[in-house]
Amino acid sequence: MTDYLRKEVKNKLINGDYSCAKEFTLSMFSGKWKIVILYHLGIDGIYRFGELKRLLPQASNKMLTKQLREMEADGIISRTIYPEIPVRVDYSITDLGQSLIPIIVAMYEWGEERLKSMKQDVKFSINEEAIK
Amino acid sequence: MTDYLRKEVKNKLINGDYSCAKEFTLSMFSGKWKIVILYHLGIDGIYRFGELKRLLPQASNKMLTKQLREMEADGIISRTIYPEIPVRVDYSITDLGQSLIPIIVAMYEWGEERLKSMKQDVKFSINEEAIK
DNA sequence: CCGCATCCATGTCGATACTG
DNA sequence: CAGTATCGACATGGATGCGG
């Protein structure tokens, strides 16, 4: 829903509907590859376009570019072009982007916990099967 | 991207790729209306289907139902049917869903702050215009 | 090397009408 | 009341090829 969400939130903001603060935050990193890119840039540091591509082999050029451009427009990452030949482009997180990292870390931890307890449940049901 | 995200994450989980904990968490509330519904159920308490509809006038039956069913399947909300006539259905948040509320509150607060400083920037540029 | 442009299959969402 | 069914418009994302 990402593009849709971005458009919706923009419309709401234009129409003065400021009751959508959480949707606004969500629209920052809810996009294909966005949360992963942001996490890497926040934790690891600077990446070049090609490095991100290798990091996300499933992402097409088109999608990767789109996500990066949107995050740049939102001010959470920055893009630096070095007009060498061949061209070189660096991506890094901004201070604003960095301020989102705690939330993403919280999401990471929640996910880890949840996955752990889901594995537990699987073990339990296997044991129950064994008892029968 | 929501449905896509859900499918992707499910596939990743099936394939034993447990390195996607944040995407997994994201898939819990990244869906049309999900974060708003979850927030209301978490803060206000129980809602009936019709009440949610009135709360989200833009949401169609189809979408509202879909989002509620998915969140139920994910175990973050629960659905109770009272076989009266006419039928009555209550939706409430589960303990698991409640454990997501701090993250959503953090997102709400980040959004509020961000919107505030964006308004500030608008004021600044208006003042600059006035100075000229 | 880092993209953008185009085409096309698929997916998503709204509107409307109908049911137990 | 609380949904389901169906149809059609629209958007999304993958593949490919081109360009500075």
Coordinates of C-alpha atoms (C1' of nucleotides) in Angstrom, one line a residue:
Chain A
M1 CA 0.0 0.0 0.0
T2 CA 3.0 2.2 0.2
D3 CA 2.5 4.6 -2.7
Y4 CA -1.1 4.8 -1.8
L5 CA -0.2 5.6 1.8
R6 CA 2.2 8.3 0.8
K7 CA -0.4 9.9 -1.5
E8 CA -3.1 9.6 1.1
V9 CA -1.0 11.1 3.8
K10 CA 0.1 14.0 1.6
N11 CA -3.5 14.7 0.7
K12 CA -4.5 14.7 4.4
L13 CA -1.7 17.1 5.2
I14 CA -2.6 19.4 2.4
N15 CA -6.2 19.4 3.6
G16 CA -5.1 20.3 7.1
D17 CA -5.9 16.9 8.6
Y18 CA -3.1 16.7 11.1
S19 CA -4.7 13.8 13.0
C20 CA -2.7 11.3 11.1
A21 CA 0.7 11.6 12.8
K22 CA 1.2 7.8 13.0
E23 CA 0.3 7.3 9.4
F24 CA 2.7 10.0 8.5
T25 CA 5.5 8.3 10.4
L26 CA 4.5 4.9 8.9
S27 CA 4.8 6.5 5.4
M28 CA 8.4 7.2 6.1
F29 CA 9.6 3.6 6.1
S30 CA 6.6 1.6 4.9
G31 CA 7.7 0.9 1.4
K32 CA 9.4 -1.9 -0.5
W33 CA 12.9 -2.2 0.9
K34 CA 12.7 1.1 2.8
I35 CA 13.0 -0.2 6.3
V36 CA 15.9 -2.4 5.4
I37 CA 17.8 0.3 3.6
L38 CA 17.2 2.7 6.4
Y39 CA 18.3 0.2 9.0
H40 CA 21.5 -0.5 7.1
L41 CA 22.3 3.1 6.5
G42 CA 21.6 3.8 10.2
I43 CA 23.6 1.0 11.6
D44 CA 26.4 0.5 9.1
G45 CA 26.9 3.9 7.6
I46 CA 27.4 5.0 4.0
Y47 CA 26.5 2.8 1.0
R48 CA 26.9 3.2 -2.7
F49 CA 24.1 2.4 -5.1
G50 CA 25.8 -0.7 -6.3
E51 CA 26.4 -1.9 -2.8
L52 CA 22.8 -1.5 -1.9
K53 CA 21.9 -3.5 -5.0
R54 CA 24.2 -6.3 -3.8
L55 CA 22.7 -6.1 -0.4
L56 CA 19.2 -6.5 -1.8
P57 CA 19.5 -8.8 -4.8
Q58 CA 15.8 -9.1 -5.2
A59 CA 15.3 -5.3 -5.7
S60 CA 15.1 -4.1 -9.3
N61 CA 16.9 -0.9 -10.3
K62 CA 13.6 0.8 -10.7
M63 CA 12.3 0.0 -7.2
L64 CA 15.6 0.7 -5.5
T65 CA 15.8 4.1 -7.1
K66 CA 12.2 4.9 -6.4
Q67 CA 12.6 4.0 -2.7
L68 CA 15.8 6.0 -2.4
R69 CA 14.3 9.0 -4.1
E70 CA 11.3 9.0 -1.8
M71 CA 13.3 8.7 1.3
E72 CA 15.5 11.5 0.1
A73 CA 12.4 13.7 -0.6
D74 CA 11.2 12.9 3.0
G75 CA 14.6 14.1 4.3
I76 CA 15.6 10.9 6.1
I77 CA 18.5 10.0 3.8
S78 CA 20.8 12.1 1.7
R79 CA 22.4 11.5 -1.7
T80 CA 25.8 12.6 -2.8
I81 CA 27.0 12.5 -6.4
Y82 CA 30.7 12.4 -7.2
P83 CA 31.0 13.4 -10.9
E84 CA 33.8 11.0 -11.5
I85 CA 33.8 8.7 -14.5
P86 CA 32.2 6.3 -14.0
V87 CA 29.8 8.2 -11.7
R88 CA 29.7 7.4 -8.0
V89 CA 26.7 8.0 -5.7
D90 CA 26.8 7.7 -2.0
Y91 CA 23.7 7.3 0.3
S92 CA 23.7 8.1 4.0
I93 CA 21.2 8.6 6.7
T94 CA 20.3 12.1 7.9
D95 CA 19.8 13.2 11.5
L96 CA 16.1 13.1 10.9
G97 CA 16.4 9.5 9.6
Q98 CA 18.6 8.6 12.6
S99 CA 15.8 9.7 14.9
L100 CA 13.6 6.9 13.4
I101 CA 16.1 4.2 14.2
P102 CA 14.9 3.7 17.8
I103 CA 11.5 2.9 16.4
I104 CA 12.9 0.5 13.9
V105 CA 15.0 -1.2 16.5
A106 CA 11.9 -1.6 18.7
M107 CA 10.2 -3.2 15.7
Y108 CA 13.2 -5.5 15.2
E109 CA 13.1 -6.6 18.8
W110 CA 9.3 -7.1 18.8
G111 CA 9.7 -9.2 15.7
E112 CA 12.5 -11.3 17.2
E113 CA 10.5 -12.0 20.4
R114 CA 7.4 -12.9 18.4
L115 CA 9.2 -15.2 16.1
K116 CA 10.9 -16.9 19.1
S117 CA 7.5 -17.5 20.8
M118 CA 6.0 -18.8 17.5
K119 CA 8.8 -21.3 17.3
Q120 CA 8.0 -22.3 20.9
D121 CA 4.4 -22.9 19.9
V122 CA 5.5 -25.1 17.1
K123 CA 7.6 -27.2 19.6
F124 CA 4.6 -27.5 21.9
S125 CA 2.4 -28.7 19.2
I126 CA 5.0 -31.2 18.0
N127 CA 5.3 -32.5 21.6
E128 CA 1.5 -32.8 21.8
E129 CA 1.6 -34.8 18.6
A130 CA 4.3 -37.0 20.1
I131 CA 2.2 -37.6 23.3
K132 CA -0.7 -38.8 21.2
Chain B
M1 CA 2.5 -2.7 -0.5
T2 CA 0.7 -4.2 2.3
D3 CA -0.6 -7.5 0.9
Y4 CA 2.6 -7.9 -1.0
L5 CA 4.6 -7.4 2.3
R6 CA 2.5 -9.9 4.1
K7 CA 3.0 -12.5 1.3
E8 CA 6.7 -11.7 1.1
V9 CA 7.2 -12.1 4.8
K10 CA 5.2 -15.3 4.9
N11 CA 7.3 -16.7 2.1
K12 CA 10.5 -15.7 3.9
L13 CA 9.3 -17.3 7.1
I14 CA 8.4 -20.5 5.2
N15 CA 11.8 -20.6 3.6
G16 CA 13.4 -20.3 7.0
D17 CA 14.6 -16.7 6.5
Y18 CA 14.3 -15.3 9.9
S19 CA 16.4 -12.3 9.2
C20 CA 13.3 -10.2 8.5
A21 CA 12.1 -9.5 12.0
K22 CA 11.4 -5.8 11.4
E23 CA 9.5 -6.5 8.2
F24 CA 7.5 -9.1 10.1
T25 CA 6.6 -6.5 12.7
L26 CA 5.8 -3.9 10.0
S27 CA 3.5 -6.4 8.3
M28 CA 1.4 -6.5 11.5
F29 CA 0.1 -2.9 11.2
S30 CA 1.2 -1.7 7.7
G31 CA -2.1 -2.1 5.9
K32 CA -4.9 0.2 4.9
W33 CA -6.6 1.3 8.2
K34 CA -4.7 -1.2 10.3
I35 CA -2.7 1.1 12.4
V36 CA -5.7 3.4 13.1
I37 CA -7.9 0.4 14.0
L38 CA -5.3 -1.0 16.3
Y39 CA -4.7 2.3 18.0
H40 CA -8.4 2.8 18.7
L41 CA -8.8 -0.7 20.0
G42 CA -5.7 -0.3 22.1
I43 CA -6.6 3.0 23.6
D44 CA -10.4 3.1 23.6
G45 CA -11.4 -0.6 24.1
I46 CA -14.0 -2.7 22.3
Y47 CA -15.7 -1.6 19.1
R48 CA -18.4 -3.2 17.0
F49 CA -18.1 -3.5 13.3
G50 CA -20.6 -0.7 12.6
E51 CA -18.8 1.6 15.1
L52 CA -15.5 1.1 13.3
K53 CA -17.2 1.9 10.0
R54 CA -18.5 5.2 11.4
L55 CA -15.0 5.8 12.8
L56 CA -13.5 5.3 9.3
P57 CA -16.1 6.6 6.8
Q58 CA -13.7 6.3 3.9
A59 CA -13.2 2.5 4.4
S60 CA -15.4 0.2 2.4
N61 CA -17.0 -2.9 3.9
K62 CA -14.6 -5.0 1.9
M63 CA -11.4 -3.3 3.0
L64 CA -12.5 -3.0 6.6
T65 CA -13.4 -6.7 6.8
K66 CA -10.1 -7.7 5.1
Q67 CA -8.0 -5.7 7.5
L68 CA -9.8 -7.0 10.5
R69 CA -9.5 -10.6 9.3
E70 CA -5.8 -10.3 8.7
M71 CA -5.2 -8.8 12.1
E72 CA -7.2 -11.5 13.7
A73 CA -5.2 -14.1 11.8
D74 CA -2.0 -12.4 13.1
G75 CA -3.4 -12.7 16.6
I76 CA -3.3 -9.0 17.4
I77 CA -7.1 -8.5 17.6
S78 CA -9.9 -10.8 18.5
R79 CA -13.4 -11.2 17.1
T80 CA -16.4 -12.2 19.2
I81 CA -19.8 -13.0 17.6
Y82 CA -23.0 -12.7 19.5
P83 CA -25.6 -14.8 17.7
E84 CA -28.4 -12.4 18.5
I85 CA -30.8 -11.1 15.9
P86 CA -29.6 -8.9 14.4
V87 CA -26.1 -10.3 14.8
R88 CA -23.5 -8.4 16.8
V89 CA -19.7 -8.6 16.5
D90 CA -17.2 -7.1 18.8
Y91 CA -13.6 -6.4 18.1
S92 CA -11.0 -6.0 20.8
I93 CA -7.2 -6.0 21.0
T94 CA -5.3 -9.0 22.3
D95 CA -2.3 -9.0 24.7
L96 CA -0.1 -9.5 21.7
G97 CA -1.7 -6.5 20.0
Q98 CA -1.3 -4.5 23.1
S99 CA 2.4 -5.1 23.1
L100 CA 2.6 -3.3 19.8
I101 CA 0.9 -0.1 21.2
P102 CA 4.2 1.4 22.6
I103 CA 5.7 1.2 19.1
I104 CA 2.6 2.9 17.6
V105 CA 2.6 5.5 20.3
A106 CA 6.3 6.2 19.5
M107 CA 5.3 6.6 15.8
Y108 CA 2.6 8.9 16.8
E109 CA 4.9 11.1 18.8
W110 CA 7.6 11.1 16.1
G111 CA 5.0 12.2 13.6
E112 CA 3.7 15.0 15.9
E113 CA 7.2 16.3 16.4
R114 CA 8.0 16.2 12.8
L115 CA 4.8 17.9 11.7
K116 CA 5.4 20.6 14.3
S117 CA 8.9 21.4 13.0
M118 CA 7.6 21.3 9.4
K119 CA 5.1 24.0 10.4
Q120 CA 8.0 26.0 11.9
D121 CA 9.9 25.8 8.7
V122 CA 6.8 27.2 6.9
K123 CA 6.6 30.1 9.3
F124 CA 10.3 30.8 8.8
S125 CA 9.9 31.0 5.0
I126 CA 6.9 33.2 5.4
N127 CA 8.9 35.5 7.6
E128 CA 11.7 35.6 5.1
E129 CA 9.2 36.5 2.5
A130 CA 7.9 39.3 4.7
I131 CA 11.4 40.7 5.2
K132 CA 12.0 40.9 1.5
Chain C
dC1 C1' 28.2 3.1 -12.8
dC2 C1' 23.8 4.9 -11.9
dG3 C1' 20.1 5.3 -13.3
dC4 C1' 15.5 6.5 -16.6
dA5 C1' 11.7 5.0 -20.1
dT6 C1' 8.7 1.8 -21.8
dC7 C1' 5.7 -2.1 -21.9
dC8 C1' 2.9 -5.5 -19.8
dA9 C1' 1.1 -9.0 -16.2
dT10 C1' -0.7 -8.9 -11.9
dG11 C1' -2.7 -7.0 -7.8
dT12 C1' -5.5 -3.9 -5.3
dC13 C1' -9.4 -1.1 -4.3
dG14 C1' -14.0 1.1 -4.7
dA15 C1' -18.9 0.6 -6.0
dT16 C1' -22.8 -1.8 -6.0
dA17 C1' -25.8 -5.4 -5.1
dC18 C1' -27.1 -9.2 -2.3
dT19 C1' -27.5 -12.7 2.1
dG20 C1' -28.3 -15.0 6.9
Chain D
dC1 C1' -26.3 -5.9 11.6
dA2 C1' -22.3 -7.6 9.6
dG3 C1' -20.7 -9.0 6.3
dT4 C1' -20.0 -11.7 1.0
dA5 C1' -19.8 -11.5 -4.3
dT6 C1' -18.8 -9.6 -8.4
dC7 C1' -17.1 -6.4 -11.7
dG8 C1' -14.1 -2.9 -13.5
dA9 C1' -10.8 1.0 -13.1
dC10 C1' -6.5 1.9 -11.6
dA11 C1' -1.9 1.3 -9.6
dT12 C1' 2.2 -1.5 -8.9
dG13 C1' 6.1 -3.8 -9.9
dG14 C1' 9.1 -6.8 -13.0
dA15 C1' 11.8 -7.1 -17.4
dT16 C1' 14.2 -5.1 -20.8
dG17 C1' 16.7 -1.7 -23.2
dC18 C1' 18.8 2.9 -23.6
dG19 C1' 21.7 7.0 -22.1
dG20 C1' 25.1 10.3 -19.7

